[in-house]
Each structure stands twice: as structure tokens, then as C-alpha cells.
XYZ file of C-alpha atoms in Angstrom:
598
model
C -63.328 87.583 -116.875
C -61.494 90.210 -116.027
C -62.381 92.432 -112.622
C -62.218 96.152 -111.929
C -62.116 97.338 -108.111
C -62.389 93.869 -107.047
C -66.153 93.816 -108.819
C -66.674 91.640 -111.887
C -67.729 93.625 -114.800
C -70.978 93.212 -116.314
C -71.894 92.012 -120.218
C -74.228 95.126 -121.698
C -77.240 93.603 -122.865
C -78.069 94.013 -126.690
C -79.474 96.634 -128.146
C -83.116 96.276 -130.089
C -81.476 97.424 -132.940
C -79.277 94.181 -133.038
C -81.497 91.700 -132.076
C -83.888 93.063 -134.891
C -80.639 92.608 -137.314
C -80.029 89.030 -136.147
C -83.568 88.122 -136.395
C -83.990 88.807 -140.525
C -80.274 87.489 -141.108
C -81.704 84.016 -139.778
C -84.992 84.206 -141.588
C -82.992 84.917 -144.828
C -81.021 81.945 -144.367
C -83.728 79.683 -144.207
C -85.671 80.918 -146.639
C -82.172 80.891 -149.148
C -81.634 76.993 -147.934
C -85.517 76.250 -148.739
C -85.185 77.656 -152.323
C -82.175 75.488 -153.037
C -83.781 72.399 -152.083
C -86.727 73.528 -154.009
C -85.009 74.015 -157.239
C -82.008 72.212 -156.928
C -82.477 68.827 -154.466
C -85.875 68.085 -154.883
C -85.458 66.976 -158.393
C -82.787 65.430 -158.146
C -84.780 63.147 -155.307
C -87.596 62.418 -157.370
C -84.987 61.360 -159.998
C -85.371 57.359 -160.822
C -81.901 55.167 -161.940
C -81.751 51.495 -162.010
C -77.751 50.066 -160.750
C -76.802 46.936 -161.953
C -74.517 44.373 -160.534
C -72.741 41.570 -162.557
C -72.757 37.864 -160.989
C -71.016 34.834 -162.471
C -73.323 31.570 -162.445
C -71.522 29.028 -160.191
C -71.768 25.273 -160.068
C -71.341 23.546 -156.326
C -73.274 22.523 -153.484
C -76.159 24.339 -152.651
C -77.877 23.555 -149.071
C -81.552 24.264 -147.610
C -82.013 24.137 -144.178
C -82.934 25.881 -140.740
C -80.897 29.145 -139.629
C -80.221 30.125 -135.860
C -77.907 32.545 -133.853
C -76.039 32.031 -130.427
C -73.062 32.152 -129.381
C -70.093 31.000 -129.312
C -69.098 29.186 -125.571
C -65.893 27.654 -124.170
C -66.084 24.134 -122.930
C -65.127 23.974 -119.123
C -62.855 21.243 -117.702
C -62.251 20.876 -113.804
C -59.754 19.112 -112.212
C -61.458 17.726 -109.055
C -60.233 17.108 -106.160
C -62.067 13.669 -104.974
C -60.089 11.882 -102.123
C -61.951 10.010 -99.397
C -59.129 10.211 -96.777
C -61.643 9.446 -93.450
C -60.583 6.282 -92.265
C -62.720 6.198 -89.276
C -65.627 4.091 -88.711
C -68.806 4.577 -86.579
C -67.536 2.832 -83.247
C -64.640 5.387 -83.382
C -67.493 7.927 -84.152
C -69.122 6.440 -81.089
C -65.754 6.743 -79.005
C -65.155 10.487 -79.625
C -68.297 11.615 -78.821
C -68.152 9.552 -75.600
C -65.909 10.026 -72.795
C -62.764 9.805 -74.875
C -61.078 6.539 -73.501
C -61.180 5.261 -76.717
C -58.003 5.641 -79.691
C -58.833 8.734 -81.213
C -57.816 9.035 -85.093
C -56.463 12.324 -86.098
C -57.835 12.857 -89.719
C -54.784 14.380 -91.780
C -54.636 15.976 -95.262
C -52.784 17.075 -97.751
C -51.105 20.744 -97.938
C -50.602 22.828 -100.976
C -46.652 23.950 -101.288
C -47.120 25.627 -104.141
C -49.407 26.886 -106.526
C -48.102 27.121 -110.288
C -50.269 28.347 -112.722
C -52.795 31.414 -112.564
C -55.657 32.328 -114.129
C -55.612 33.274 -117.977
C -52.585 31.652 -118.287
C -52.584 28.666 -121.233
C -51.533 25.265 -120.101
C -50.889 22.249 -121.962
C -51.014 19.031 -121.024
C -48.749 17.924 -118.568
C -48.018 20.789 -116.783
C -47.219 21.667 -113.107
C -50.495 22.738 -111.562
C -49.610 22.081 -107.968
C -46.801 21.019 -105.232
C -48.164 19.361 -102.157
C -45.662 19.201 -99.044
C -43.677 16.162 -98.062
C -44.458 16.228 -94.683
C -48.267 16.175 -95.376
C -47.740 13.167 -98.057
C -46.327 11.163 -95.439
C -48.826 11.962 -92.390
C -51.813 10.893 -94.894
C -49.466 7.755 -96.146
C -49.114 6.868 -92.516
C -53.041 7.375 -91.809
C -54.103 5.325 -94.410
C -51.228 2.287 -94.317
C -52.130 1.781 -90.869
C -55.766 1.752 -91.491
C -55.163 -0.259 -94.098
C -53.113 -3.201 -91.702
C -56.034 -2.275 -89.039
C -58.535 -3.472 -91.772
C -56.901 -6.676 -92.754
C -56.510 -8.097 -89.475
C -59.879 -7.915 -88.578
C -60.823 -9.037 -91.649
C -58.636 -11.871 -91.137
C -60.150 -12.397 -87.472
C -63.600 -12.354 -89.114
C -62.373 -15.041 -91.589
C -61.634 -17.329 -88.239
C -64.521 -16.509 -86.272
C -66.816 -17.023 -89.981
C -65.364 -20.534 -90.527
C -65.855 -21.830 -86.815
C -69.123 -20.309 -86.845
C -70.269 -22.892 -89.941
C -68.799 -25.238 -88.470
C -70.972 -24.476 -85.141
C -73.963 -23.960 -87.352
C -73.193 -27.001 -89.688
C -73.238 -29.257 -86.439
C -76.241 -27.985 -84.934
C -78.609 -28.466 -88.435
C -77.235 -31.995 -88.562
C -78.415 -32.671 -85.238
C -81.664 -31.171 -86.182
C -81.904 -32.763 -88.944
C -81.471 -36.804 -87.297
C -84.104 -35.168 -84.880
C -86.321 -34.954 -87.465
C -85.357 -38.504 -88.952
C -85.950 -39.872 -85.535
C -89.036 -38.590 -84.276
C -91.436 -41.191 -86.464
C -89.501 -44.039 -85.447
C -90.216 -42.092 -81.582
C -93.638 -41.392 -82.532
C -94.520 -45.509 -83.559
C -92.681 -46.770 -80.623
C -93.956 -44.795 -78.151
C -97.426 -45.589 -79.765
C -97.200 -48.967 -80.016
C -95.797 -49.152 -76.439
C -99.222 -47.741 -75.388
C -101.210 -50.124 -77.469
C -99.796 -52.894 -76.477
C -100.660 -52.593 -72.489
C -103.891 -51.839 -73.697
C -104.145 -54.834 -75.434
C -102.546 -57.132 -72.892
C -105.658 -56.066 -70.269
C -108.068 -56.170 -72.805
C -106.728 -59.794 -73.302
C -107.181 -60.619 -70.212
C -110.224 -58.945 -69.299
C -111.337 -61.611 -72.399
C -110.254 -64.358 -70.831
C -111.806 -63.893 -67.118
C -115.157 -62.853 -68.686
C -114.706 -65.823 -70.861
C -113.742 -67.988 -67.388
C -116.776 -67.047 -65.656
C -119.204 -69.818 -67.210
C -116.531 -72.352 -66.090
C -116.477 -71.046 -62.741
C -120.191 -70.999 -62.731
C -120.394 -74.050 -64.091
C -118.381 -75.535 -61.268
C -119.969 -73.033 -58.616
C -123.629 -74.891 -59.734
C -121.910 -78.221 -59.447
C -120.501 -78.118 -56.263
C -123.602 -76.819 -54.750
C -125.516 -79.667 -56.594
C -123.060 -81.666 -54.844
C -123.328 -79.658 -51.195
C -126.636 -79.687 -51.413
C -126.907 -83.848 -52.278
C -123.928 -84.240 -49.447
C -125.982 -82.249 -46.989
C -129.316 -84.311 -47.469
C -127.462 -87.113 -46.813
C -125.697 -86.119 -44.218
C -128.940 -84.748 -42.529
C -130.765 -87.475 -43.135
C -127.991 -90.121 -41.914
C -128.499 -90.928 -37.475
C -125.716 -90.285 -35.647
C -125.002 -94.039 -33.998
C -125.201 -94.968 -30.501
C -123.487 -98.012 -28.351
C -126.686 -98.867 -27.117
C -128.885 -100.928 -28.373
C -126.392 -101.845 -30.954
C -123.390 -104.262 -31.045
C -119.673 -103.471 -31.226
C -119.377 -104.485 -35.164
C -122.441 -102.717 -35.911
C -121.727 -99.205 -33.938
C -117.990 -99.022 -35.755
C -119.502 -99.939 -39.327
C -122.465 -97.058 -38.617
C -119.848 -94.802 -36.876
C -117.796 -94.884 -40.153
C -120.338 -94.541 -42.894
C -121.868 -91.630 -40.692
C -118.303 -89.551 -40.423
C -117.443 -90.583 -44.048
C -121.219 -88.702 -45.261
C -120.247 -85.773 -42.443
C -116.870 -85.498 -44.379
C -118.362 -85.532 -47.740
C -120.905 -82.921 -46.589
C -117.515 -81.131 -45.348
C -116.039 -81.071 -48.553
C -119.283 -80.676 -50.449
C -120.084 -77.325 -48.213
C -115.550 -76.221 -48.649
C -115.575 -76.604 -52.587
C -119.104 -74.803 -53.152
C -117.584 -71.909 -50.753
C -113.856 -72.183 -52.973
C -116.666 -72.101 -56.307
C -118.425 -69.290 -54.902
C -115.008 -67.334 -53.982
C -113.063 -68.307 -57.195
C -116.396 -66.643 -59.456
C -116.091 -63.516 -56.438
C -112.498 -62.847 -57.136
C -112.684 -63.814 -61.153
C -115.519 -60.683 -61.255
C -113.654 -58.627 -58.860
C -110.524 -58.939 -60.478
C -112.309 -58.414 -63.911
C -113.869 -55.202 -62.791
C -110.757 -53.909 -61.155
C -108.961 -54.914 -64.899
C -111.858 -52.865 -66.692
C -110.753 -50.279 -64.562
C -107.219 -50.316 -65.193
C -107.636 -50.793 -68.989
C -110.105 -47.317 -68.793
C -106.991 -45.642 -66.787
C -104.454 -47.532 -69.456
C -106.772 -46.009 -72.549
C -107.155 -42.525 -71.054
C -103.402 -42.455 -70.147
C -102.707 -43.772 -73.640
C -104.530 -41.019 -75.068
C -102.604 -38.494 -73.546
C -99.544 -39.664 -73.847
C -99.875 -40.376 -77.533
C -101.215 -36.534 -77.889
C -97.613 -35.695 -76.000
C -95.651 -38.004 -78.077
C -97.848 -36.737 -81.035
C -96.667 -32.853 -80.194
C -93.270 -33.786 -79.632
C -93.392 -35.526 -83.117
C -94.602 -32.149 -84.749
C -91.931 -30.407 -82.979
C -89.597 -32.365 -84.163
C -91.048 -32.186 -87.631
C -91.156 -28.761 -87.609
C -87.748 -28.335 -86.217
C -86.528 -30.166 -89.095
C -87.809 -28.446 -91.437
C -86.650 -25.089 -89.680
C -83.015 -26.076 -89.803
C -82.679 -25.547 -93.484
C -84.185 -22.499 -92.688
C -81.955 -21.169 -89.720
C -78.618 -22.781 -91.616
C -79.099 -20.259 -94.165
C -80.423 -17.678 -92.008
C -76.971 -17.989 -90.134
C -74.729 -18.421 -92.844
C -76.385 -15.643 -94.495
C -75.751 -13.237 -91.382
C -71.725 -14.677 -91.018
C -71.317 -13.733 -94.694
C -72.466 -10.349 -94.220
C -70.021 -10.025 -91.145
C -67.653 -11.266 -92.756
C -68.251 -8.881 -96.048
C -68.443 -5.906 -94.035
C -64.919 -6.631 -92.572
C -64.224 -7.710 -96.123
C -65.388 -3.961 -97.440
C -63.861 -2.289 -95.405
C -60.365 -3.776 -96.147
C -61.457 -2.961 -99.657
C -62.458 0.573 -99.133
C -59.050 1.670 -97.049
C -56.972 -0.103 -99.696
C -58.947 1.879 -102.347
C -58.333 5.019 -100.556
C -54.654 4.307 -100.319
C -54.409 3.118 -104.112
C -56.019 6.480 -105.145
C -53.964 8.750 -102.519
C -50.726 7.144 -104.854
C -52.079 8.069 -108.004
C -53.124 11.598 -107.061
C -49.449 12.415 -105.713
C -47.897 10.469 -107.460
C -44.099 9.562 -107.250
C -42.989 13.447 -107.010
C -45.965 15.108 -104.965
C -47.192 17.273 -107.808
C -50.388 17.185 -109.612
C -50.031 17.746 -113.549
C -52.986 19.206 -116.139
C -54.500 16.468 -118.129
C -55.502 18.772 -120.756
C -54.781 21.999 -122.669
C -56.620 25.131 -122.256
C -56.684 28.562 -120.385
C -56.775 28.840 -117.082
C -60.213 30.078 -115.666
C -60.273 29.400 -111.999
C -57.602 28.411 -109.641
C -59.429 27.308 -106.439
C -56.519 26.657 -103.364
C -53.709 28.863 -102.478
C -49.788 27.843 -100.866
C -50.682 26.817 -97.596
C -54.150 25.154 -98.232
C -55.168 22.096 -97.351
C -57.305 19.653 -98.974
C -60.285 18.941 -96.829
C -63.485 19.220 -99.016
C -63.849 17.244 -102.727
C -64.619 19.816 -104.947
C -62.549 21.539 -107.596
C -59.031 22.463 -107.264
C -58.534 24.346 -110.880
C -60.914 24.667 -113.981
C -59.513 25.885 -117.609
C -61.525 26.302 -120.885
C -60.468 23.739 -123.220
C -60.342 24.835 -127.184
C -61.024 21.834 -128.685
C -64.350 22.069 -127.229
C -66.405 24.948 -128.064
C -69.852 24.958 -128.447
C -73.161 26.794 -129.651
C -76.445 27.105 -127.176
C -79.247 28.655 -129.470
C -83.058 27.771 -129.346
C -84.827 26.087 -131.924
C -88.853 26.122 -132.354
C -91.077 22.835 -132.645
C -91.646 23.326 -136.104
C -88.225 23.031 -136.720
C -86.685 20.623 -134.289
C -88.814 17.437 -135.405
C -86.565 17.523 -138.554
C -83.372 17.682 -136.367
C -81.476 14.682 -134.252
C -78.354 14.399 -132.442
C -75.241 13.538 -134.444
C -76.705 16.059 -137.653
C -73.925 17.898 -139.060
C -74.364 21.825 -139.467
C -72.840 24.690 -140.669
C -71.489 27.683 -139.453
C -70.004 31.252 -139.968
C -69.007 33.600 -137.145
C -69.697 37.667 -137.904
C -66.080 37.852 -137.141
C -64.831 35.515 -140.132
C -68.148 36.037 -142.496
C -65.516 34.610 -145.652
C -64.428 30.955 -143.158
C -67.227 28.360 -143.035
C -67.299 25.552 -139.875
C -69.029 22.421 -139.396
C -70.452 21.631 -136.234
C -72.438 18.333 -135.011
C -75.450 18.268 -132.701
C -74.565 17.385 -129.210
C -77.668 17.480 -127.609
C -80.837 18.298 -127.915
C -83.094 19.404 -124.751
C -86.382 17.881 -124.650
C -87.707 20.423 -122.139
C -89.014 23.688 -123.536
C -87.104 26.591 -122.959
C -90.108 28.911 -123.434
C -93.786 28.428 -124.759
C -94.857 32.538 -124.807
C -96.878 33.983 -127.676
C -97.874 30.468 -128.685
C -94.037 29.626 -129.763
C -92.419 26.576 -128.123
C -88.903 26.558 -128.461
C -86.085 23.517 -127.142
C -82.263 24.216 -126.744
C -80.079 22.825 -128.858
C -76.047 22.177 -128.413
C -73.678 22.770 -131.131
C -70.347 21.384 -131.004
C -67.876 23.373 -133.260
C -65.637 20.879 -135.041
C -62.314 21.060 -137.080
C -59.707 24.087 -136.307
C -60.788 26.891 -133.997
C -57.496 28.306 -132.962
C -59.225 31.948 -134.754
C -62.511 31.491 -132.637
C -62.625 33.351 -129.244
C -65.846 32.695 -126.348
C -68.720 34.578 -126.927
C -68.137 35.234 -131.133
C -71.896 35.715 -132.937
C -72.355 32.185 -135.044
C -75.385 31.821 -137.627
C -75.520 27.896 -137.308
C -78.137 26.629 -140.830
C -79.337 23.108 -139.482
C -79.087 21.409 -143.411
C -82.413 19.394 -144.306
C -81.998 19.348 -147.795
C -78.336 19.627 -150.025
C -77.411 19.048 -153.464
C -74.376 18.839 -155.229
C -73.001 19.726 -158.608
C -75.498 22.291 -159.344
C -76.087 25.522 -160.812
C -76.799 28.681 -158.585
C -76.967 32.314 -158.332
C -78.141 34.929 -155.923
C -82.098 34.881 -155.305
C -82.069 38.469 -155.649
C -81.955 37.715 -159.970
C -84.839 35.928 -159.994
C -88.010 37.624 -161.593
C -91.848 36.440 -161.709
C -93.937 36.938 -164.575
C -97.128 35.434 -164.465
C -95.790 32.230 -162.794
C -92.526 31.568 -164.595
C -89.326 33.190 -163.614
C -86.777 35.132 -165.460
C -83.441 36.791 -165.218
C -81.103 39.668 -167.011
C -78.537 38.054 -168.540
C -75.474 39.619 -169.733
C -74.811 38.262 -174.081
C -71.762 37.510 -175.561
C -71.917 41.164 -176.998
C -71.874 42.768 -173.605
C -75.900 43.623 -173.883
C -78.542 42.705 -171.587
C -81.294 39.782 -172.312
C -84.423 38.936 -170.991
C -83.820 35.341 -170.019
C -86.701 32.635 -168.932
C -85.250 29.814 -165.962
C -86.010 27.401 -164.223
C -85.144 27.038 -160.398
C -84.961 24.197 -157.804
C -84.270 24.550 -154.044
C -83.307 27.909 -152.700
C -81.812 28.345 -148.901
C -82.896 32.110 -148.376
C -79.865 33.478 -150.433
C -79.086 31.452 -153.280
C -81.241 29.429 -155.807
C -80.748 26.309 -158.086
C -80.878 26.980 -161.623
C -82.098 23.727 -163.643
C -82.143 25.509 -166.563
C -81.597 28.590 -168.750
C -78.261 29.193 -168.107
C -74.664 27.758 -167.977
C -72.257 27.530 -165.484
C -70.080 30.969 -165.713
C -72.959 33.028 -167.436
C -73.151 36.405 -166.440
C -76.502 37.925 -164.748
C -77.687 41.059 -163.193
C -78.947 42.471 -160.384
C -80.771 45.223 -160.416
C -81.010 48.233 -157.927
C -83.833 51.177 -158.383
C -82.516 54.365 -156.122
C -83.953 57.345 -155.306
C -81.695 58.920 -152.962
C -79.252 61.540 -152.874
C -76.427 59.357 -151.947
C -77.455 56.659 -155.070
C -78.211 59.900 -157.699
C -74.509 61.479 -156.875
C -72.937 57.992 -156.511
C -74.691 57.482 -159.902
C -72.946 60.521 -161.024
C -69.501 59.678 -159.678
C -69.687 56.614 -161.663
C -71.144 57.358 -165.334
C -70.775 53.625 -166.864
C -73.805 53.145 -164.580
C -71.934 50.432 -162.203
C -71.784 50.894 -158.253
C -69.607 50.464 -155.634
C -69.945 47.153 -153.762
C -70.689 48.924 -150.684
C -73.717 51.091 -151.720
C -74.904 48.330 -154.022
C -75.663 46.092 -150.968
C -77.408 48.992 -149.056
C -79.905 49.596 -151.949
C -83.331 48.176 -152.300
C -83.839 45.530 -155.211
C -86.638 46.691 -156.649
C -87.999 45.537 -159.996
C -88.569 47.974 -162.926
C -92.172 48.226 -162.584
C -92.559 48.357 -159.248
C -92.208 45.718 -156.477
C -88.713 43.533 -155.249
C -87.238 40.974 -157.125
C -88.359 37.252 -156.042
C -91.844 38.237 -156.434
C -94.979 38.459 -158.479
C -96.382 40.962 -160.947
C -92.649 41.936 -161.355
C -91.180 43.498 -164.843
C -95.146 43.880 -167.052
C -94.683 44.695 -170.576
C -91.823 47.592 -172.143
C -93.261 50.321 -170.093
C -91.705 49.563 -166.715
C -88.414 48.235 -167.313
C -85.196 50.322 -167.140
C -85.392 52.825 -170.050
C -81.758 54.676 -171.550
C -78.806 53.276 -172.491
C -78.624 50.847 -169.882
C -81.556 48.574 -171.281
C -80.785 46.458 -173.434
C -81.647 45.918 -177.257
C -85.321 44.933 -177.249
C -85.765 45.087 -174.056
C -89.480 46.268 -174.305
C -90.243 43.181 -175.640
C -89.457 39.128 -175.639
């Protein structure tokens, strides 16, 4: 805008005069634009034509099944990284967190020299992914070779100390075991030992009860014999010189001394009867005696020799026991120390393979490059991935199938497929998997994920492509089809416009099989590469002028598809009450002869 004076000059609002103008020169307008509809659109609207499109009757394979969508999805591969390179074991765990005095092993890994791919770049198999350094080969080659010497030389000293140990063990159950053989042979000795004291006093506590009559006997006899002795003797007069001569006084003198010492004797063997039947019952109650100490000592020490028997017994039959026990606990030594030989050779076997003979780590598939994990300079300390790439031989299809549909489906079904990108290439895919967990059970539909592996040639397929995957439960082959949008219904039987041999239309009865949603068996009526239509009613301005462009009353493919199939008559094709009588089928020169009747 242009300024005067430094000001901005002001617009001059309109006059009455022109707004008034403006005001009837856009009323005019309208009312010009609704008198042209009027007269000349609005016919032409309410105008009627019927298109038809030519189809050829094919023969092949026609299929009925379930349809989905999803899309399309890359299969992942990663190359892990999976390398147990900790070669210590809890007592070095123990030592470092101690006070140190212990060896301490320094864990080493590998480093990453260089990195030689990068993401989005396409690999094949084979080729250089990564370059680990030579110095940090060798410090983990050196870690785990010496671990590895470590373990076998205590495995080795385990084998020693194992074997002597069974030996040890071995000795010790035999022992045990002639223990146990022994102890009855113990036991019945040691029993019998005991019985036969006891028997030897009872015997003779028999025999001096069974003396006593005898010593009674003679005890009764010699005082019989005292007692005759002493009657005599009492009643013989001791002699005397006087009165009596020298012959007489010796011959009295001896027969009185000779009764004296029979009276002597009489009165010494009653007292030797008397003392022999004393000490025969003193000596028999002090035997009684010792047999009642021999039978209560017996009875004790046949309860000890009776306990050390069990002992014994059950010592025996513990040995078995204890063997195994032992041997049991040396082979698990032993195994351990065995294991972990094992383990650090593993580790070493599997630290060769990864590096190999050259240090590098190679792809072991093709693909593109989605994720590169470790940088130069890296090292390896956590498993986990080092490098992932999406692999084109397997791509798959996630899309959600209801109950009603997946009881008819199983893993290994083959399916097809067409991609909104290629709508002219048909695929084949194969179930993978099917998920028996619901993915979603809202507004009373319960639906279960289903995996679709794409199979054959995909080198034209890219991740995330639209795929309509038809889950086939029915196919046939060698039949006779067209498009379901031919078929008519006339009071239950079905009919079609066929095109004659003379180029006219006919009003043709069929019958039809399976249809999949788009096309429909024919099993009979018509031949394989018969001509049929399809007919369009329009009522637009876009189908009245494009019915104008083209006065043979064909279509272009284009608008034919966007029309509605509607039946002359009212109603779409495919369903009943459709074409009734002359009156409502397509009238000009584009019905055929006789078409208001059969």
C-alpha cells in the first residue's frame, strides 16, 4: 500500500448505491442457475438407462472359504551373542569378597575392531558382520585354557581321592558286615557260657540235697551207736586192785578202757555225722545262694550280650546302607569336579567357534539389516543380541479370525492371498500358528490370532503391504463360473442374460453350485466361453453423459464398476423378486427380442 506524508491511505468505503447493485447481480445469478437445473438437469437426473457389461464363462477352479485382512510383516532374525566366559567359581567368589589373599581372576572379553555392516543395508549369507581384536582373542583364550588345565587337575585329584575313598568305605562295610555274621555265634556262646555255670551249681546243689538222707542216715546211726556205747560205758565199774587179784584187775582194766574207747569213738563219729550234715546244709545254702547271684548275673549279662547282638544286627544291616550313602556322596564330588571340567571345556569349544580361525563373525542368513547393536571399541560383556536383519524368505500375515470361523481351520492349511499392491498376482501361504488365547471377546465376538506364512517368491512384497488372506474350506476344479453379479432370482430359480449367436440378448434359466462371495459355479445352462451380461441401472449425471459419450450403450470399465447392479424391476442382482414379468426389464433397443416374455 502505498503511503502519503508518511500516513497510510485509507480504502473509501462503498457507496449504498453499489452495494444495492451487487446485491440483485447475486440474486440474479442464483435464480438463472436454479432455472437451469430446473429445466435442463433435473430431467436428465430422473432419466433411467440400464449399462451392460459382457463376461466370458470360464472353466477352472473355483474356491469357498473364509476372507481376512492384515498385514504383511518381516520375519526377524538375531544373531545372539551367547558366550559364558566366567570361569570363576563360588570359593573364588568367596575370596574376593574377603580380604583378598586369595588368586583373584580377572574376567576378560572380547572387543569389537570393527563394525561392518549398517542398518538397511542387505546382507547375504556369509558376510563380514564384525572384527574382534587380536589382543582380546588371546586374553579370553588364555582365561579359559588355563581354567580349563585348572579344571582337569582337580578333577584328576578328585579321581584319586574318589578311588581311595571306596576303597576306605569298601573295607569298613566288610568289617561290618563279618560283625554282623559274628554276633549270633557271640550271642550263643556267651549264652551258653552263662547256662552252663548255672547248671553246674544247680548240679550240685542236686547232689548235696540228695546227700543229706545219707548223712542223716549215718548221723542217726552213729548216735544209735553213741548212745548204745555210752550205756555201756556208764554202766561198766571202773576196777580196783583191791579186793581183786592181779589177773582179774588187768582183764577188768581192759574190757573197761576198750567200752571207754568205744564210747570215745561212738561220741567222735556222731559229732563228725552231726558236722558232715552241718556243713552239707551250709554249703548247700551258701550254693543256693550263689546259683540266685549266678541266675541274676546271667540275666543281665545275656540282656548285654542280647543288646550287643542287636547292635550288631543292626549295624549290619546299616552298612549296605552307609556304603551307598558314601559312594553316593564320592560320586557327586567327584561329578562336580567332573562338570566343571566339562563346563570350562564347553566354554572354550564355543569361544573357537564364535571367532573362529580369523576373528570375524559372518551372517548366517540373508536379509536387511534392522539393528546393529555394538559399536568399534565395544566389548562383549552381556548375552544378548549383537545384530538383527529381516529375512525375506520369511514373511508373514497376523490377522484375527472369529470362533465361528477358526474351528474349520488347523495349522499346516494352505491359503490364498493377494496384496492391494499386486491385486492381478495370487500367493499361497500356510498356517503357522494358530493362538488359542482370545485376542478380544467385546460385543459378544471372540476372535484368536492366526499366523500366515507367505510362501513361494516374494522378492515384489515389501513389510507392512495390505493382504486379503481367503482361508479355503471348500474348492472345486474343472468347473464352470462367472461373476455373482449375473445371477437373477425369479421365484426360486435363477437366471442370467445371455448374449446369442446373433449378438441379441436371452433370458437364460441356470443352475449354480458353490459361490465364494464373487464368483459362482454354473452346473448348468451354459457353456464354457458363453457370453453373459451384467447389468447396471444409473441415474446420475456422470452415468446419463457417460451414456451419451458412448451411444452403443457400453461403458467404460471404470464407471461400470462404480455403478450399482440393480435389476430391471427394482432390487440388486443375487436376490429375490428380481426381473417380474415384461414391464420391468430394460425397454429400447438394448432389450432383446422377446424380452417381455420367456
Amino acid at each position: 500500500m502505498k503511503k502519503r506524508n508518511g500516513k497510510k491511505q485509507k480504502l473509501k468505503p462503498l457507496s449504498k448505491k453499489k452495494k444495492r447493485l451487487i446485491l440483485i447481480i447475486a440474486a440474479g445469478s442464483l435464480l438463472v442457475t436454479a432455472a437451469c437445473y430446473t429445466v435442463f438437469l433435473a430431467p436428465l437426473l430422473d432419466r433411467e438407462q440400464w449399462i451392460y457389461k459382457e463376461e466370458i464363462v470360464e472353466r477352472g477352479t473355483l474356491k469357498v472359504g473364509v476372507s481376512e485382512s492384515g498385514s504383511l510383516e518381516y520375519g526377524i532374525t538375531s544373531i545372539l551373542y551367547e558366550l559364558n566366559l566366567d570361569v570363576s567359581g563360588e570359593e573364588d567368589e568367596e575370596e574376593e569378597d574377603g580380604d583378598g589373599d586369595g588368586d583373584e581372576v580377572v574376567q576378560k572379553y572380547l572387543r569389537i575392531e570393527e563394525v561392518c555392516v549398517r542398518p538397511g543395508e542387505r546382507i547375504s549369507e556369509g558376510d563380514l558382520l564384525y572384527r574382534f581384536t587380536e589382543d582380546s582373542i588371546s586374553d579370553v583364550r588364555t582365561l579359559l585354557e588355563s581354567a580349563a588345565a585348572e579344571a582337569q587337575a582337580e578333577y584328576a585329584q578328585a579321581q584319586t581321592e574318589y578311588q581311595l575313598s571306596v576303597l576306605e568305605a569298601g573295607t569298613d562295610y566288610e568289617i561290618r558286615k563279618l560283625e554282623e555274621q559274628y554276633a549270633s555265634s557271640i550271642y550263643q556262646k556267651s549264652s551258653q557260657a552263662i547256662g552252663n555255670e548255672i547248671a553246674m551249681l544247680q548240679t550240685e546243689i542236686n547232689r548235696r540235697t540228695a546227700n543229706v538222707d545219707s548223712l542223716q542216715e549215718k548221723a542217726e546211726e552213729a548216735a544209735e551207736e553213741y548212745e548204745e556205747a555210752l550205756r555201756k560205758f556208764s554202766a561198766a565199774v571202773k576196777p580196783s586192785v583191791e579186793g581183786n587179784s592181779a589177773v582179774n584187775f588187768m582183764t577188768m582194766q581192759k574190757d573197761y578202757l576198750n567200752l571207754q574207747t568205744q564210747y570215745e569213738n561212738a561220741k567222735s563219729a556222731l559229732n563228725r555225722a552231726q558236722q558232715e550234715l552241718e556243713d552239707n546244709a551250709r554249703e548247700t545254702e551258701a550254693l543256693r545262694k550263689e546259683l540266685s547271684a549266678a541266675s541274676a548275673k546271667g540275666a543281665l549279662s545275656k540282656l548285654d550280650a542280647e543288646e550287643v547282638y542287636q547292635e550288631d544286627i543292626i549295624q549290619g544291616e546299616n552298612a549296605g546302607i552307609q556304603y551307598d550313602a558314601q559312594l553316593e556322596s564320592l560320586k557327586e564330588t567327584l561329578g562336580e569336579a567332573e562338570e566343571e571340567m566339562d563346563k570350562i571345556q564347553e566354554q572354550l569349544s564355543a569361544f573357537e567357534a564364535f571367532v573362529g580361525e580369523d576373528g570375524c563373525l559372518y551372517a548366517d542368513g540373508a536379509g536387511i539389516v534392522t539393528e546393529v547393536v555394538y559399536q568399534a571399541g565395544d566389548r562383549l560383556r552381556d548375552a544378548g543380541i549383537m545384530l538383527s536383519y529381516a529375512a525375506p524368505d520369511d514373511m508373514t500375515i497376523s490377522l484375527d479370525v472369529t470362533q465361528e470361523d477358526i474351528v474349520d481351520l488347523k495349522v499346516g492349511d494352505k491359503v490364498d492371498i493377494t496384496f492391494t499392491a499386486y491385486e492381478d498376482v495370487s500367493y499361497e501361504g500356510r498356517i503357522r500358528s494358530i493362538n488359542t488365547t482370545a485376542t478380544s471377546s467385546e460385543s459378544n465376538t471372540v476372535s484368536y490370532t492366526v499366523v500366515i506364512v507367505v510362501e513361494g517368491d516374494t522378492s515384489l512384497l515389501y513389510g507392512g503391504m495390505t493382504a486379503d488372506v481367503v482361508f479355503v474350506t471348500e474348492q472345486k476344479d474343472n468347473v464352470l463360473y462367472i461373476s455373482k453379479k449375473a445371477i437373477m432370482d425369479e421365484n426360486g430359480r435363477t437366471y442370467v442374460y445371455r448374449k446369442t449367436s446373433t449378438g441379441e440378448m436371452e433370458w437364460k434359466e441356470v443352475e449354480v453350485g458353490i459361490d465364494n462371495g464373487v464368483n459362482i459355479e454354473i452346473l448348468s445352462g451354459l457353456e464354457e466361453g458363453d457370453t453373459i451380461y451384467l447389468a447396471s441401472r444409473v441415474s446420475s449425471e456422470h452415468a446419463v453423459m457417460s451414456d451419451e459419450r458412448d451411444t452403443d450403450g457400453n461403458v467404460s470399465e471404470e464407471d461400470f464398476e462404480n455403478m450399482e447392479f440393480t435389476m430391471p424391476g427394482g432390487g440388486t442382482q443375487g436376490e429375490e423378486g428380481k426381473p417380474g414379468g415384461g414391464e420391468g426389464r430394460p425397454g429400447g433397443g438394448r432389450m432383446p427380442p422377446g424380452a417381455g416374455g420367456r
